[in-house]
Short mmCIF file of C-alpha atoms in Angstrom, two decimals:
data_model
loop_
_atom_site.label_atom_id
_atom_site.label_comp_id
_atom_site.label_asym_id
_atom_site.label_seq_id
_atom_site.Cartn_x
_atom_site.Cartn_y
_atom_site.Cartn_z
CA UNK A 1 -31.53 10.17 -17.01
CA UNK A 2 -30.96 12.77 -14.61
CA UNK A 3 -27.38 13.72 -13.16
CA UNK A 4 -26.64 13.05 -9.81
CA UNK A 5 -26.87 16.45 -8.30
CA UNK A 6 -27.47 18.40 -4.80
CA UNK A 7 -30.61 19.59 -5.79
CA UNK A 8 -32.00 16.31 -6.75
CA UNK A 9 -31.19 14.95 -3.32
CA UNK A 10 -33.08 17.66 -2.02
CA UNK A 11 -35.84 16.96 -4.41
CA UNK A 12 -35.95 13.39 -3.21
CA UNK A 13 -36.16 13.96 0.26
CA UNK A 14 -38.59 16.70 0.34
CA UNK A 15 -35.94 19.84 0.68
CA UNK A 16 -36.64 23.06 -1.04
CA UNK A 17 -33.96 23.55 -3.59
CA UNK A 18 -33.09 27.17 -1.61
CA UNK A 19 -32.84 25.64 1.36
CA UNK A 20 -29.44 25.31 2.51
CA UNK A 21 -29.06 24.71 5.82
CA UNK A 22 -28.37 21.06 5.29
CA UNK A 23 -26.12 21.40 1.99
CA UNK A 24 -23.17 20.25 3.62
CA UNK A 25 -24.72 17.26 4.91
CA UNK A 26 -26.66 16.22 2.32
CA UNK A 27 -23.59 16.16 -0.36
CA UNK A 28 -21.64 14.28 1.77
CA UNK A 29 -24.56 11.68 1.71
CA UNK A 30 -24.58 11.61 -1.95
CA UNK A 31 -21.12 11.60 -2.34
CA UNK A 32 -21.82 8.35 0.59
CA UNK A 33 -24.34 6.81 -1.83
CA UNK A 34 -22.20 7.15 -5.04
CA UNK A 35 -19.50 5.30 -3.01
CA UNK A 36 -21.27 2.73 -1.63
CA UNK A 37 -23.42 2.16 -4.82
CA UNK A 38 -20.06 1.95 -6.43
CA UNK A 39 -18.04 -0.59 -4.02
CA UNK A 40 -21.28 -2.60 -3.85
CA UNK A 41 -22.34 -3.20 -7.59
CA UNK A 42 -18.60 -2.48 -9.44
CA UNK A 43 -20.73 -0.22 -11.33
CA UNK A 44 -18.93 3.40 -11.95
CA UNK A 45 -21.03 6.37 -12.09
CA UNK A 46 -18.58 8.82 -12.32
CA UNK A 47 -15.45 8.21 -14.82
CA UNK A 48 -11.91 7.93 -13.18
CA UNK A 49 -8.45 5.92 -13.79
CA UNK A 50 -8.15 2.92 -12.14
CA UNK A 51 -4.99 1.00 -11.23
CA UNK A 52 -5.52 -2.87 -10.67
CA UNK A 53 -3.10 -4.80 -10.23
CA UNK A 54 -2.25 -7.85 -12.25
CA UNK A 55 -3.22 -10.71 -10.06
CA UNK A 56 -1.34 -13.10 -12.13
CA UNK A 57 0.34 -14.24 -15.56
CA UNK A 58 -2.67 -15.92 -17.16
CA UNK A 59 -3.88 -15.73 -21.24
CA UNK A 60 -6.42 -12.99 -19.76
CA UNK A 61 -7.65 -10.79 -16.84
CA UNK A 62 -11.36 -9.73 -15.52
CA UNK A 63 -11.46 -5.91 -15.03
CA UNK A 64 -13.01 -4.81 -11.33
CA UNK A 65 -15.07 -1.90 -12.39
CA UNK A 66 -17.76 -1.51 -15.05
CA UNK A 67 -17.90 0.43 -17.67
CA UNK A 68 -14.94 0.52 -19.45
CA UNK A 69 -13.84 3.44 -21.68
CA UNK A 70 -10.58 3.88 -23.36
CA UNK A 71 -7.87 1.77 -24.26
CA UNK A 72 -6.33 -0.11 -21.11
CA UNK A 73 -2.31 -0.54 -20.87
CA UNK A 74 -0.23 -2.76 -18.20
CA UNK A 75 2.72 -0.94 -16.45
CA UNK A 76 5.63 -3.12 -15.35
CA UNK A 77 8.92 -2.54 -14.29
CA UNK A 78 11.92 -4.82 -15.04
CA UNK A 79 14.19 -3.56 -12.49
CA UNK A 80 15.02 0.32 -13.46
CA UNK A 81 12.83 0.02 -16.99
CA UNK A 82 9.13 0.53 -17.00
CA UNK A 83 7.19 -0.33 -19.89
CA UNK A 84 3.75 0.51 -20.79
CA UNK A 85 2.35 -2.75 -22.84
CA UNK A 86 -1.22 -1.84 -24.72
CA UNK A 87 -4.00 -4.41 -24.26
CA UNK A 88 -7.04 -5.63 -26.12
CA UNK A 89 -9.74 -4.75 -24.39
CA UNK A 90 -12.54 -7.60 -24.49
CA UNK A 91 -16.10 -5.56 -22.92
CA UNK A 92 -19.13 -6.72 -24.60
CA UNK A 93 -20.65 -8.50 -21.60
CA UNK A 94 -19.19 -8.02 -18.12
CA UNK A 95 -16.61 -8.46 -16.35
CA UNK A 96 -14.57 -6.90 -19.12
CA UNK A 97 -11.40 -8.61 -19.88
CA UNK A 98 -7.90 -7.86 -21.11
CA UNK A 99 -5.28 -9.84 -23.26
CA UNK A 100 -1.50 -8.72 -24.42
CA UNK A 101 -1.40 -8.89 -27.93
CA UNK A 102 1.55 -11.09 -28.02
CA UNK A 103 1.21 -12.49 -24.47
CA UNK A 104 1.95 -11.44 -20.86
CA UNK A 105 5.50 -9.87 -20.22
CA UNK A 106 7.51 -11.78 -17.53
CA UNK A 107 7.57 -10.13 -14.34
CA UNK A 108 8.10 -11.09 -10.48
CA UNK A 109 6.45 -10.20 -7.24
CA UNK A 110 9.52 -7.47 -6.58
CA UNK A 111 8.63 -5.49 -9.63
CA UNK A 112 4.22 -5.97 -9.65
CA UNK A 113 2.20 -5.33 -13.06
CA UNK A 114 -0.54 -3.15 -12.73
CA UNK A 115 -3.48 -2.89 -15.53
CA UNK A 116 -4.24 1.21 -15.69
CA UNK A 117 -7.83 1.48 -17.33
CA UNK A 118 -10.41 4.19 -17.57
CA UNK A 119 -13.83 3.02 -15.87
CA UNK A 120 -17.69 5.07 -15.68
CA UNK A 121 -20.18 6.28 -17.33
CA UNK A 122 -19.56 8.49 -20.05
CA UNK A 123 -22.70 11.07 -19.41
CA UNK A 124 -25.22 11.47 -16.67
CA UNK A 125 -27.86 9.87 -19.12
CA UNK A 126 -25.77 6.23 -19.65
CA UNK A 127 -26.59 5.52 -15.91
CA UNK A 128 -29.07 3.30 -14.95
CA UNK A 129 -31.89 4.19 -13.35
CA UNK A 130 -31.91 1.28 -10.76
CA UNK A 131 -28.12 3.07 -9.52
CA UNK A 132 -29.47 6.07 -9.54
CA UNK A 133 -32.38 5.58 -7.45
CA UNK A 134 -30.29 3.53 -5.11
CA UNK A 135 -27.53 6.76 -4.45
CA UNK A 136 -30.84 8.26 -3.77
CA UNK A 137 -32.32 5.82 -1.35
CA UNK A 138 -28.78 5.85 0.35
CA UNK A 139 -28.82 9.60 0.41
CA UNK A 140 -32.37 8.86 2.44
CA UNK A 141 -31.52 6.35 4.63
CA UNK A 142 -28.67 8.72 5.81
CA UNK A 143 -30.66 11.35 6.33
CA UNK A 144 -33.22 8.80 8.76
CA UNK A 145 -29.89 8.18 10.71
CA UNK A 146 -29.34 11.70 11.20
CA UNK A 147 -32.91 11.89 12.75
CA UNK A 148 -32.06 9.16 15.01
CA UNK A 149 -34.73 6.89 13.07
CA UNK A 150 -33.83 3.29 14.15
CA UNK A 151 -35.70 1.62 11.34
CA UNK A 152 -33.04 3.43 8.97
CA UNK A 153 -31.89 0.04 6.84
CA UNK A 154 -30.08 -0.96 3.29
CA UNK A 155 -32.11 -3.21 2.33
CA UNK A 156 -33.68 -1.29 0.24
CA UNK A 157 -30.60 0.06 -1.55
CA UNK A 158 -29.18 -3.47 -1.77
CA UNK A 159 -32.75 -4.67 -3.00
CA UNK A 160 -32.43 -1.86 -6.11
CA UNK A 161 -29.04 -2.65 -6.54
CA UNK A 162 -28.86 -6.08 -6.36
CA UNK A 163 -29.23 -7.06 -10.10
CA UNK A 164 -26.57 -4.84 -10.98
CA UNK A 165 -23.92 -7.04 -9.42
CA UNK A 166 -21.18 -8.89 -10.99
CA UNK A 167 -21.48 -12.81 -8.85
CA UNK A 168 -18.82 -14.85 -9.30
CA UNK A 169 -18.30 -18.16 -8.19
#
């Protein structure tokens, strides 16, 4: 798979790669696309830390993002004392979840636990194609907007992305 890179944008929209007049622009509609393809599938295509917090004291939680490298911990506080609290990691099919190993701490809504966790793909080859043509169609339909083209639309981004999405019920 190919990496996400200026000069693929341009190579997509019909730019020469030494033309640079519109650099500025068009990495801030990649950068656009990643984000959006992000927020909209859960789907990370560049690694990062991620703090979520814990939504409540069950047996297990569902992670937000997708994929999930590393070991994930929960931070709480009990007053002055933080603790860091490993977790099994569950990720064979998605959502990922997380369990304690010998069961939630206690905590209350004055001192919040938050699950830290690593989430994205590892390499530029370990992303999907469908994302990766979607960042791309976003890039596009950004660029129609800067032309002033009405007909500029994500549908087709959200038609490419669609069956990368996590429903839940």
């Amino acid at each position: 798979m190919t990496a996400l890179t200026l000069d693929l944008v341009k190579s997509f929209l019909g730019y020469e790669k030494d033309q640079i007049d519109h650099d500025d622009t068009l990495t801030l509609a990649l950068e656009a696309g990643v984000d959006w393809v992000e927020r909209y599938t859960g789907h990370i295509l560049r690694p990062r830390t991620f703090h979520q917090p814990l939504r409540r004291s069950a047996g297990h939680a569902a992670l937000d993002n997708w994929p999930v490298t590393g070991e994930p911990t929960l931070s709480c506080s009990d007053g002055d004392v933080e603790q860091i609290i490993p977790l099994r990691l569950y990720s064979v099919c998605r959502p990922a979840t997380v369990r304690a190993g010998a069961g939630w701490p206690s905590f209350d809504s004055n001192n919040p636990a938050t699950i830290v966790y690593t989430a994205g793909y590892t390499t530029p080859d370990e992303v999907p194609a469908g994302l990766l043509h979607g960042v791309l169609l976003y890039a596009g339909m950004f660029e129609q907007l800067r032309s002033n083209d009405a007909s500029a639309s994500l549908k087709p981004v959200e038609a490419v992305c669609w069956s990368y999405r996590l429903l839940t019920v």
